[in-house]
Coordinates of C-alpha atoms and ligand atoms in Angstrom, one line a residue:
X1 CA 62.6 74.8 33.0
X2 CA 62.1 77.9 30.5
X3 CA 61.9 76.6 26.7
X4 CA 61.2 78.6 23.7
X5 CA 59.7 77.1 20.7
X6 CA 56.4 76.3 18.8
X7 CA 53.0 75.4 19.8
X8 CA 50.3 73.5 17.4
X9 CA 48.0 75.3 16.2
X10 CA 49.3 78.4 17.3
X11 CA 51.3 80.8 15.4
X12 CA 54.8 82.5 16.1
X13 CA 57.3 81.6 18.9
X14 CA 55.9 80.7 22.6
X15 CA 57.7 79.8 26.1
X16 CA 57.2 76.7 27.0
X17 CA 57.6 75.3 30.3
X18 CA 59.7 71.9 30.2
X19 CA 60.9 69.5 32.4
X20 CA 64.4 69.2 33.4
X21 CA 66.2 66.2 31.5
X22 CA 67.5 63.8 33.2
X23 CA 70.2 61.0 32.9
X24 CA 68.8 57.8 32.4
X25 CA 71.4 55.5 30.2
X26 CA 74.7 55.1 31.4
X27 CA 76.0 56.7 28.1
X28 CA 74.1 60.2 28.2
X29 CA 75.7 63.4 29.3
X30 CA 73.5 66.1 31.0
X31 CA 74.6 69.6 29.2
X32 CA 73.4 73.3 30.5
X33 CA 73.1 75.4 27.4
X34 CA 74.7 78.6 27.4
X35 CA 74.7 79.9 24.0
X36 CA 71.9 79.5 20.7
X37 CA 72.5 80.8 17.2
X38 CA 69.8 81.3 15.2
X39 CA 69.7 80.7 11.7
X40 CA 67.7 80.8 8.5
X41 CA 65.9 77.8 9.4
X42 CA 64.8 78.7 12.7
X43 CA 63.5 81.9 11.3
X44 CA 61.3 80.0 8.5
X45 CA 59.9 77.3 10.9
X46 CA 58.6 79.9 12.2
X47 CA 57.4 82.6 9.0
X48 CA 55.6 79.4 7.1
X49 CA 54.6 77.7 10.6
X50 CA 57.0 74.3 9.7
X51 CA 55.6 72.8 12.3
X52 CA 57.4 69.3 12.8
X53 CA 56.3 68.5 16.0
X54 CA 56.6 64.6 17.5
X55 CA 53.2 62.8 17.6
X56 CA 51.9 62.3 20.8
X57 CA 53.7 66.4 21.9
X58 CA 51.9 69.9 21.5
X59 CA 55.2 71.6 21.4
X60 CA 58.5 71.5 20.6
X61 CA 61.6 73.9 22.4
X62 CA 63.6 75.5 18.8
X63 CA 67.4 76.2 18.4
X64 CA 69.8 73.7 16.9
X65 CA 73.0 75.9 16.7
X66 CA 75.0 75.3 20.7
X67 CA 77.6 75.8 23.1
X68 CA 77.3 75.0 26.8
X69 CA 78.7 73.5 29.6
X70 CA 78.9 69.5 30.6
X71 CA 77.1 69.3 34.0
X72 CA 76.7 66.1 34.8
X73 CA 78.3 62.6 33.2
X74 CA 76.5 58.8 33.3
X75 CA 78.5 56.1 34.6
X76 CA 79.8 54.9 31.5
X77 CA 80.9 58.3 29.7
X78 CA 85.1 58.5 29.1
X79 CA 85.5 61.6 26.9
X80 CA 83.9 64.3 28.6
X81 CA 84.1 65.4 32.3
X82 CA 81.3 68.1 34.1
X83 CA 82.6 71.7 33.6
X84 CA 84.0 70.5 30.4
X85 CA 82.8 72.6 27.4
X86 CA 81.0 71.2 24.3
X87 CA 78.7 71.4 21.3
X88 CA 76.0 68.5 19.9
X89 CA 74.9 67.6 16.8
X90 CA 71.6 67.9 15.5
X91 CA 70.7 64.8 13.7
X92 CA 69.7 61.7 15.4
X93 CA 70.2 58.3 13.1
X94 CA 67.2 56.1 12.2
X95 CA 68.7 53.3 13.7
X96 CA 67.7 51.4 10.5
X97 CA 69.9 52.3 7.2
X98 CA 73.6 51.7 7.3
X99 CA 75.3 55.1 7.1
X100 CA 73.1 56.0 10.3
X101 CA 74.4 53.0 12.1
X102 CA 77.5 54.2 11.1
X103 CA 77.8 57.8 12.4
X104 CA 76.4 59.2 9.0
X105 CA 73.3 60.3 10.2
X106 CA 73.4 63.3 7.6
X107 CA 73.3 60.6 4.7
X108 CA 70.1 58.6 6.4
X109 CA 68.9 56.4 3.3
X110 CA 65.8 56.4 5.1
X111 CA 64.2 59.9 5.8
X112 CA 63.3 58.8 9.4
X113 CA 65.6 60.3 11.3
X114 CA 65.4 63.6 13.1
X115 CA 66.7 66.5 14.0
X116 CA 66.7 68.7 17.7
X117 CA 65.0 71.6 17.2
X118 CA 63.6 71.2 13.6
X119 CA 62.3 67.8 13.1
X120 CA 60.5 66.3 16.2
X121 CA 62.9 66.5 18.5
X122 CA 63.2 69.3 21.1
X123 CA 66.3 71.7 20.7
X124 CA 68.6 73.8 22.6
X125 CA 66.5 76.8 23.2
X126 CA 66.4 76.2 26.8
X127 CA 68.7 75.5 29.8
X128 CA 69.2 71.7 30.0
X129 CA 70.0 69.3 27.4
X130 CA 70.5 65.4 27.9
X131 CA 71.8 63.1 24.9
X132 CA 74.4 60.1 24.5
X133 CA 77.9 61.1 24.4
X134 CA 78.2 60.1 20.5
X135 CA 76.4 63.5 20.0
X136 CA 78.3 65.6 22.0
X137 CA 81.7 67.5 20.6
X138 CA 84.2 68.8 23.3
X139 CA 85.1 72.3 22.4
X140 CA 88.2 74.1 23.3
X141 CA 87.9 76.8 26.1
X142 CA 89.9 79.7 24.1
X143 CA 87.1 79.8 21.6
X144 CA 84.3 80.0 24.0
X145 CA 82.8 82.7 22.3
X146 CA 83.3 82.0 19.0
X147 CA 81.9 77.9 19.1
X148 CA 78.6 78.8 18.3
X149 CA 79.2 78.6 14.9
X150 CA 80.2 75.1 14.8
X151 CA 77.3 73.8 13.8
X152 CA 76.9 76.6 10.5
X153 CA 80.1 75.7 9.8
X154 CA 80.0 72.7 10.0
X155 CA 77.7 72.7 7.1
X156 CA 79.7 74.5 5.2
X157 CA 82.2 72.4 5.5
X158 CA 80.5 69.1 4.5
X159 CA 79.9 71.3 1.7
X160 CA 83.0 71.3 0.7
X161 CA 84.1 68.0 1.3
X162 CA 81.4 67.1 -1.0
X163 CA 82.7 69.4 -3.9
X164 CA 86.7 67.9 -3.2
X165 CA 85.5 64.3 -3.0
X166 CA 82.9 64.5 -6.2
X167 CA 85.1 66.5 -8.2
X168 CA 88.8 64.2 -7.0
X169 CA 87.1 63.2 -10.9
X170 CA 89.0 66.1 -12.1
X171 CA 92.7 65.5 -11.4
X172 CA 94.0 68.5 -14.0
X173 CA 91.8 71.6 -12.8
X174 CA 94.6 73.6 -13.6
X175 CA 98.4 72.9 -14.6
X176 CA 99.5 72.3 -11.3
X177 CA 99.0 68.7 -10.3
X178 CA 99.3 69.5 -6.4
X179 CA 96.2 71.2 -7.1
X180 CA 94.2 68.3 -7.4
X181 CA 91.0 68.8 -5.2
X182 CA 92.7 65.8 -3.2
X183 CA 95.3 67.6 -2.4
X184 CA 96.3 69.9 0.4
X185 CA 96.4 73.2 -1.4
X186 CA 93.0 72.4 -3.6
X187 CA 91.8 75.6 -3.8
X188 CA 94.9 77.7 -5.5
X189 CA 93.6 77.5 -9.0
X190 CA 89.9 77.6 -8.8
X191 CA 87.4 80.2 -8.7
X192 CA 84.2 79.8 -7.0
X193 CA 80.3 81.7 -6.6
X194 CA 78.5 81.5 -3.4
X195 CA 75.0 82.5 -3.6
X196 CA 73.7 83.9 -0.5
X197 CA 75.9 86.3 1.9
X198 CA 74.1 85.3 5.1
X199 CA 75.8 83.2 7.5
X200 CA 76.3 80.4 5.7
X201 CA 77.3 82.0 2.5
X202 CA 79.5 83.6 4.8
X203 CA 80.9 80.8 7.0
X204 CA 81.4 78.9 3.3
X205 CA 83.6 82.0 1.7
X206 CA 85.9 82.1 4.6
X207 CA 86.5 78.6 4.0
X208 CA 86.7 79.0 0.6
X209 CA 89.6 81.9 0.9
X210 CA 91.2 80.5 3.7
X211 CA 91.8 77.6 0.7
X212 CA 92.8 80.4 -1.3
X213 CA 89.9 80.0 -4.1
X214 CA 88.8 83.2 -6.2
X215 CA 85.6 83.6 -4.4
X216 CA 82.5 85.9 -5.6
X217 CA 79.9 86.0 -3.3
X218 CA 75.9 87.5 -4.5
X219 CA 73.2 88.4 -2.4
X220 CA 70.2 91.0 -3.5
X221 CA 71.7 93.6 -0.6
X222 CA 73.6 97.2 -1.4
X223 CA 77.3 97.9 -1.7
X224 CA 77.5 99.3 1.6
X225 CA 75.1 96.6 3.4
X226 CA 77.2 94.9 6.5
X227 CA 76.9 91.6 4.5
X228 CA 78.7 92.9 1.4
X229 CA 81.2 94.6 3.9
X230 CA 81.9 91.1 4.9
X231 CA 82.4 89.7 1.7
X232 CA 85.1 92.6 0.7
X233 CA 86.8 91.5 4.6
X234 CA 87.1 88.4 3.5
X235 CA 88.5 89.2 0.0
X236 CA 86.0 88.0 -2.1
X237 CA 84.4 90.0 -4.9
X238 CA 80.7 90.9 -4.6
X239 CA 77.9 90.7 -6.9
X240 CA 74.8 92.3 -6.5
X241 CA 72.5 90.4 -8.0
X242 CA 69.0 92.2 -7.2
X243 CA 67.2 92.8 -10.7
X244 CA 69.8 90.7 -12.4
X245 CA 69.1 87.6 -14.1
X246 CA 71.1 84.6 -13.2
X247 CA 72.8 84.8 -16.6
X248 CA 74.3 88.7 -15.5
X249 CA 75.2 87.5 -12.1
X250 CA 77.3 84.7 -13.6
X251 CA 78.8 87.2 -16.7
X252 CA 79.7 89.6 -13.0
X253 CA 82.3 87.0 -12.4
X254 CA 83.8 87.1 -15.6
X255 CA 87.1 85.0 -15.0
X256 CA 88.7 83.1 -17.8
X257 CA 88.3 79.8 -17.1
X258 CA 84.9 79.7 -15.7
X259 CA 83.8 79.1 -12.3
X260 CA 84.9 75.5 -11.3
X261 CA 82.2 75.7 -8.3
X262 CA 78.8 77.4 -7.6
X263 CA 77.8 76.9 -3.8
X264 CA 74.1 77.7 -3.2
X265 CA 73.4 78.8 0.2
X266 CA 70.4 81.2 -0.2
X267 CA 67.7 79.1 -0.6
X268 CA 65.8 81.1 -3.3
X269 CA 64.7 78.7 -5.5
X270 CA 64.2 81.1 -8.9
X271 CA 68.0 81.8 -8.9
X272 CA 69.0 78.4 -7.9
X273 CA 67.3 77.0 -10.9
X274 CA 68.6 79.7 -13.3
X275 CA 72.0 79.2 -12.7
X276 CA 71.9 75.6 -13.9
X277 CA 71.6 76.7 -17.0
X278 CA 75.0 78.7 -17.3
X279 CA 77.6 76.5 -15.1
X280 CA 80.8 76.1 -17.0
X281 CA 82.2 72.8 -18.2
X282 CA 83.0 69.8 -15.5
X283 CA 82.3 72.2 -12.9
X284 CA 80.4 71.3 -9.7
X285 CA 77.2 73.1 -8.2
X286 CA 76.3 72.3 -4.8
X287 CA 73.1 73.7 -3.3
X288 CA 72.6 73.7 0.2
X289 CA 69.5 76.3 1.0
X290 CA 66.1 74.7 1.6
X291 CA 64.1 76.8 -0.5
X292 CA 60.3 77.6 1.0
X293 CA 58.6 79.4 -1.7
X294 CA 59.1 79.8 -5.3
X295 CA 57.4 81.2 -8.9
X296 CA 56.1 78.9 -11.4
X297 CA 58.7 79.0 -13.9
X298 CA 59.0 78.0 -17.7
X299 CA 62.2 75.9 -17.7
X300 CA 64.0 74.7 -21.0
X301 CA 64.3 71.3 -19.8
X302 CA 66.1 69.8 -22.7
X303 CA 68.6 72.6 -23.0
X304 CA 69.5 71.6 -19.0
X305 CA 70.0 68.1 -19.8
X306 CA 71.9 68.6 -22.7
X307 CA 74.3 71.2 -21.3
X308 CA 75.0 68.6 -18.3
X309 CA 75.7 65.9 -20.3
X310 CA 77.9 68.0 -22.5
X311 CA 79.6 69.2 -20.0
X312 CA 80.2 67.0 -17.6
X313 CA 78.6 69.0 -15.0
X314 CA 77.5 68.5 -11.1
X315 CA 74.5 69.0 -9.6
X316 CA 74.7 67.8 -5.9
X317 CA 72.6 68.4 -2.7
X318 CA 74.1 68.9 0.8
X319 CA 72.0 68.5 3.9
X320 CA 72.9 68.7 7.4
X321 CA 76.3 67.2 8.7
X322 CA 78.0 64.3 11.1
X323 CA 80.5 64.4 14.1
X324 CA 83.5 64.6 11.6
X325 CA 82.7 68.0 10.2
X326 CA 81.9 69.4 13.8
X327 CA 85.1 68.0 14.4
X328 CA 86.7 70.0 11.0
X329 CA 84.7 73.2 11.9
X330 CA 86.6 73.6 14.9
X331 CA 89.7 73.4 13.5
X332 CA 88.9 75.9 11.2
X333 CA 87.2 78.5 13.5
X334 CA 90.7 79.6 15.0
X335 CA 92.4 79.8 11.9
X336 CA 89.1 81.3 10.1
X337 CA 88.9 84.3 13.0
X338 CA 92.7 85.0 12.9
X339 CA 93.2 85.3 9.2
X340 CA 90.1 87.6 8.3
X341 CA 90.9 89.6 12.0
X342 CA 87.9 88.6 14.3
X343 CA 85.3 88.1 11.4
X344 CA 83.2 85.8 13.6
X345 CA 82.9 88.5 16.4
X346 CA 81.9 90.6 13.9
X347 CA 79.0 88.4 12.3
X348 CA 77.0 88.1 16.0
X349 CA 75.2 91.2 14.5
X350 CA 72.0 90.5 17.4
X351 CA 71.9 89.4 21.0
X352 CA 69.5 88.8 23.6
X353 CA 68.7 86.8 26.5
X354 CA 66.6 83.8 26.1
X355 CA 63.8 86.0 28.2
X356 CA 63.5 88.5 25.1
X357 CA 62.7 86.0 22.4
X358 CA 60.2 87.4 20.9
X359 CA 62.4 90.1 20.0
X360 CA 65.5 87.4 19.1
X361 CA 62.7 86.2 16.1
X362 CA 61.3 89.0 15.0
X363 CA 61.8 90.2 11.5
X364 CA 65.4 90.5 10.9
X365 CA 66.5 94.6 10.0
X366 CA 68.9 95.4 7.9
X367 CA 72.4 94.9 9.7
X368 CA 71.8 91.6 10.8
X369 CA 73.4 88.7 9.9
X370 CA 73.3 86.2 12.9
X371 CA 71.5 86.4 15.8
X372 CA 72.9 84.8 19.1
X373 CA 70.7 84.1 22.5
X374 CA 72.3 83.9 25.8
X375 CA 70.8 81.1 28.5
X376 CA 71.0 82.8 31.9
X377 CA 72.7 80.8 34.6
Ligands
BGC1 C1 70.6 72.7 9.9 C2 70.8 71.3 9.5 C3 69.6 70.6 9.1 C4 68.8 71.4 8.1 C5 67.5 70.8 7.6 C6 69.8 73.4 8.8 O1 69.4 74.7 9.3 O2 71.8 73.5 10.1 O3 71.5 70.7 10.5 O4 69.8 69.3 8.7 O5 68.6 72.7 8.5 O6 66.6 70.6 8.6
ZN2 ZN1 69.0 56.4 8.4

């Protein structure tokens, strides 16, 4: 079967030609793929040539973002059906340290797990997929179009769980006790930067406002760009922050109070580290971008350690995501589509047909934000 992905030794993105999976543990579900975001990661693996390819493989089929159809189920399979729709996850456990043995794969103690369609294991850039039913999310039919983003938003939203369950520290954010990040309506009080308006910076705002937090949202594109269209849709404030230091993008949101969270999904390292040095007091900063490149910079490390201590602040990392935030992103989606009227629609800037690939990868232009491929039946 067709497969696109990346070759060793060989630069850019490639067909491959694969074999069809098949079924060969009672517990595995055989899935035909229908739709692939793409993402900022896919995009890198192949600009810098990340080439994590298994041992013993010359190739390894991309795409990590999925909807599709269940086609066939193994014998001992009770919660999905063929014809059924679903997503998967991307991580696979290491079998060894306890949160992976416990469904918490994203948490792997280890670093030995891996991941379909980054990290040895081939993805969903192709027609078939086989995997054990643990891995595989049924999706409601009414949102066929829209489930792609489950996966994106799913990070965003372990993202956030991070921030409420770090920062359930901080009972008295505001005056109003049933504001407490525990609570139901968290977000009233708060006021929040994301860093990045690409899909994920984009996915995480929605979330953010559908909470109701004061959201400001930078990215190094114009006023009128799509992205900072977006932002405006989903009533946030944007910042430019091209030729601004991280200092001036911070004094942009000028809010009394402070920012109670920063939520780093840009993956440019300079930036990332600048803002460190200006978070407000108790506040939490969680970064999520993998940066690939960076400058050699001078940083006052003393005056970073001092100001954390001082003031109480967060500095958290958030990678990747389990079952249970597939699980929240897709009861978000609806709500999330509704209240900022057909946002996600209007995020699929790219499509394309896994046969013009080579075109789905090639250098982003300006108006795009996420690119989607369709699997031909
Ligand atoms: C994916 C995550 C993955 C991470 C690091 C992201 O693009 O969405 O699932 O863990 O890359 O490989
Ligand atoms: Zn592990």
């Amino acid at each position: 079967m067709l497969a696109v992905g990346i070759v060793k030794g060989k630069e850019g993105v490639h067909s491959l030609d694969l074999p069809k999976p098949e079924i060969q543990q009672p517990d595995e579900v055989l899935v035909r793929i229908r739709q692939v975001g793409l993402d900022g990661t896919d995009f890198s693996i192949i600009r810098h040539q990340l080439h994590d390819i298994a041992e013993g493989r010359d190739s390894m089929a991309m795409g990590h973002e999925m909807v599709g159809a269940v086609e066939e189920v193994g014998s001992a399979v009770k919660g999905v059906a063929p014809g059924d729709l679903v997503t998967m996850t991307v991580r696979r456990g290491c079998g060894q340290c306890h949160p992976c043995l416990h469904n918490q794969s994203d948490m792997c103690m280890t670093g030995l797990y891996t991941e379909r369609g980054i990290h040895k294991l081939d993805g969903y850039l192709t027609e078939y997929a086989v995997d054990q039913e643990q891995y595989i999310v049924k999706v409601p039919p009414e949102l066929m179009e829209l489930e792609v983003f489950t996966e994106p938003l799913s990070i965003a939203e372990k993202g956030i769980e991070q921030i409420r369950i770090i920062q359930s520290r901080l009972p008295w954010t505001c005056p109003h006790p049933e504001h407490a990040f525990t609570s139901e309506s968290w977000g009233t009080c708060l006021n929040a930067l994301v860093v990045g308006a690409g899909p994920l910076g984009l996915l995480t705002t929605a979330l953010l406002r559908l909470h109701e937090v004061n959201t400001y949202v930078s990215d190094i594109v114009p006023e009128e760009n799509i992205k900072a269209h977006m932002v405006r849709h989903l009533g946030a404030t944007y910042v430019n922050a091209r030729d601004r230091t991280a200092k001036e993008v911070l004094d942009a949101c000028s809010i009394a109070g402070g920012l109670n969270i920063v939520f780093e999904a840009s993956g440019a390292a300079d930036m990332a580290l600048q803002l460190i040095n200006h978070l407000s007091r108790s506040s939490i900063y969680v970064m999520t971008g993998i940066p690939r490149e960076g400058l050699l910079m001078q940083i006052d490390a003393a005056q970073i350690v001092a100001e954390l201590v001082r003031k109480n602040q967060v500095i958290v990392g958030s990678v990747n995501s389990n079952r249970t935030h597939f699980e929240m992103a897709l009861r978000d989606i609806g709500p999330i589509n509704s209240r900022f009227d057909g946002m996600l629609q209007e995020m699929i800037t790219h499509r394309h047909p896994l046969s013009d690939f080579q075109q789905a990868f090639s250098d982003p232009d300006a108006k795009h934000i996420k690119t989607v491929i369709d699997i031909e039946p």
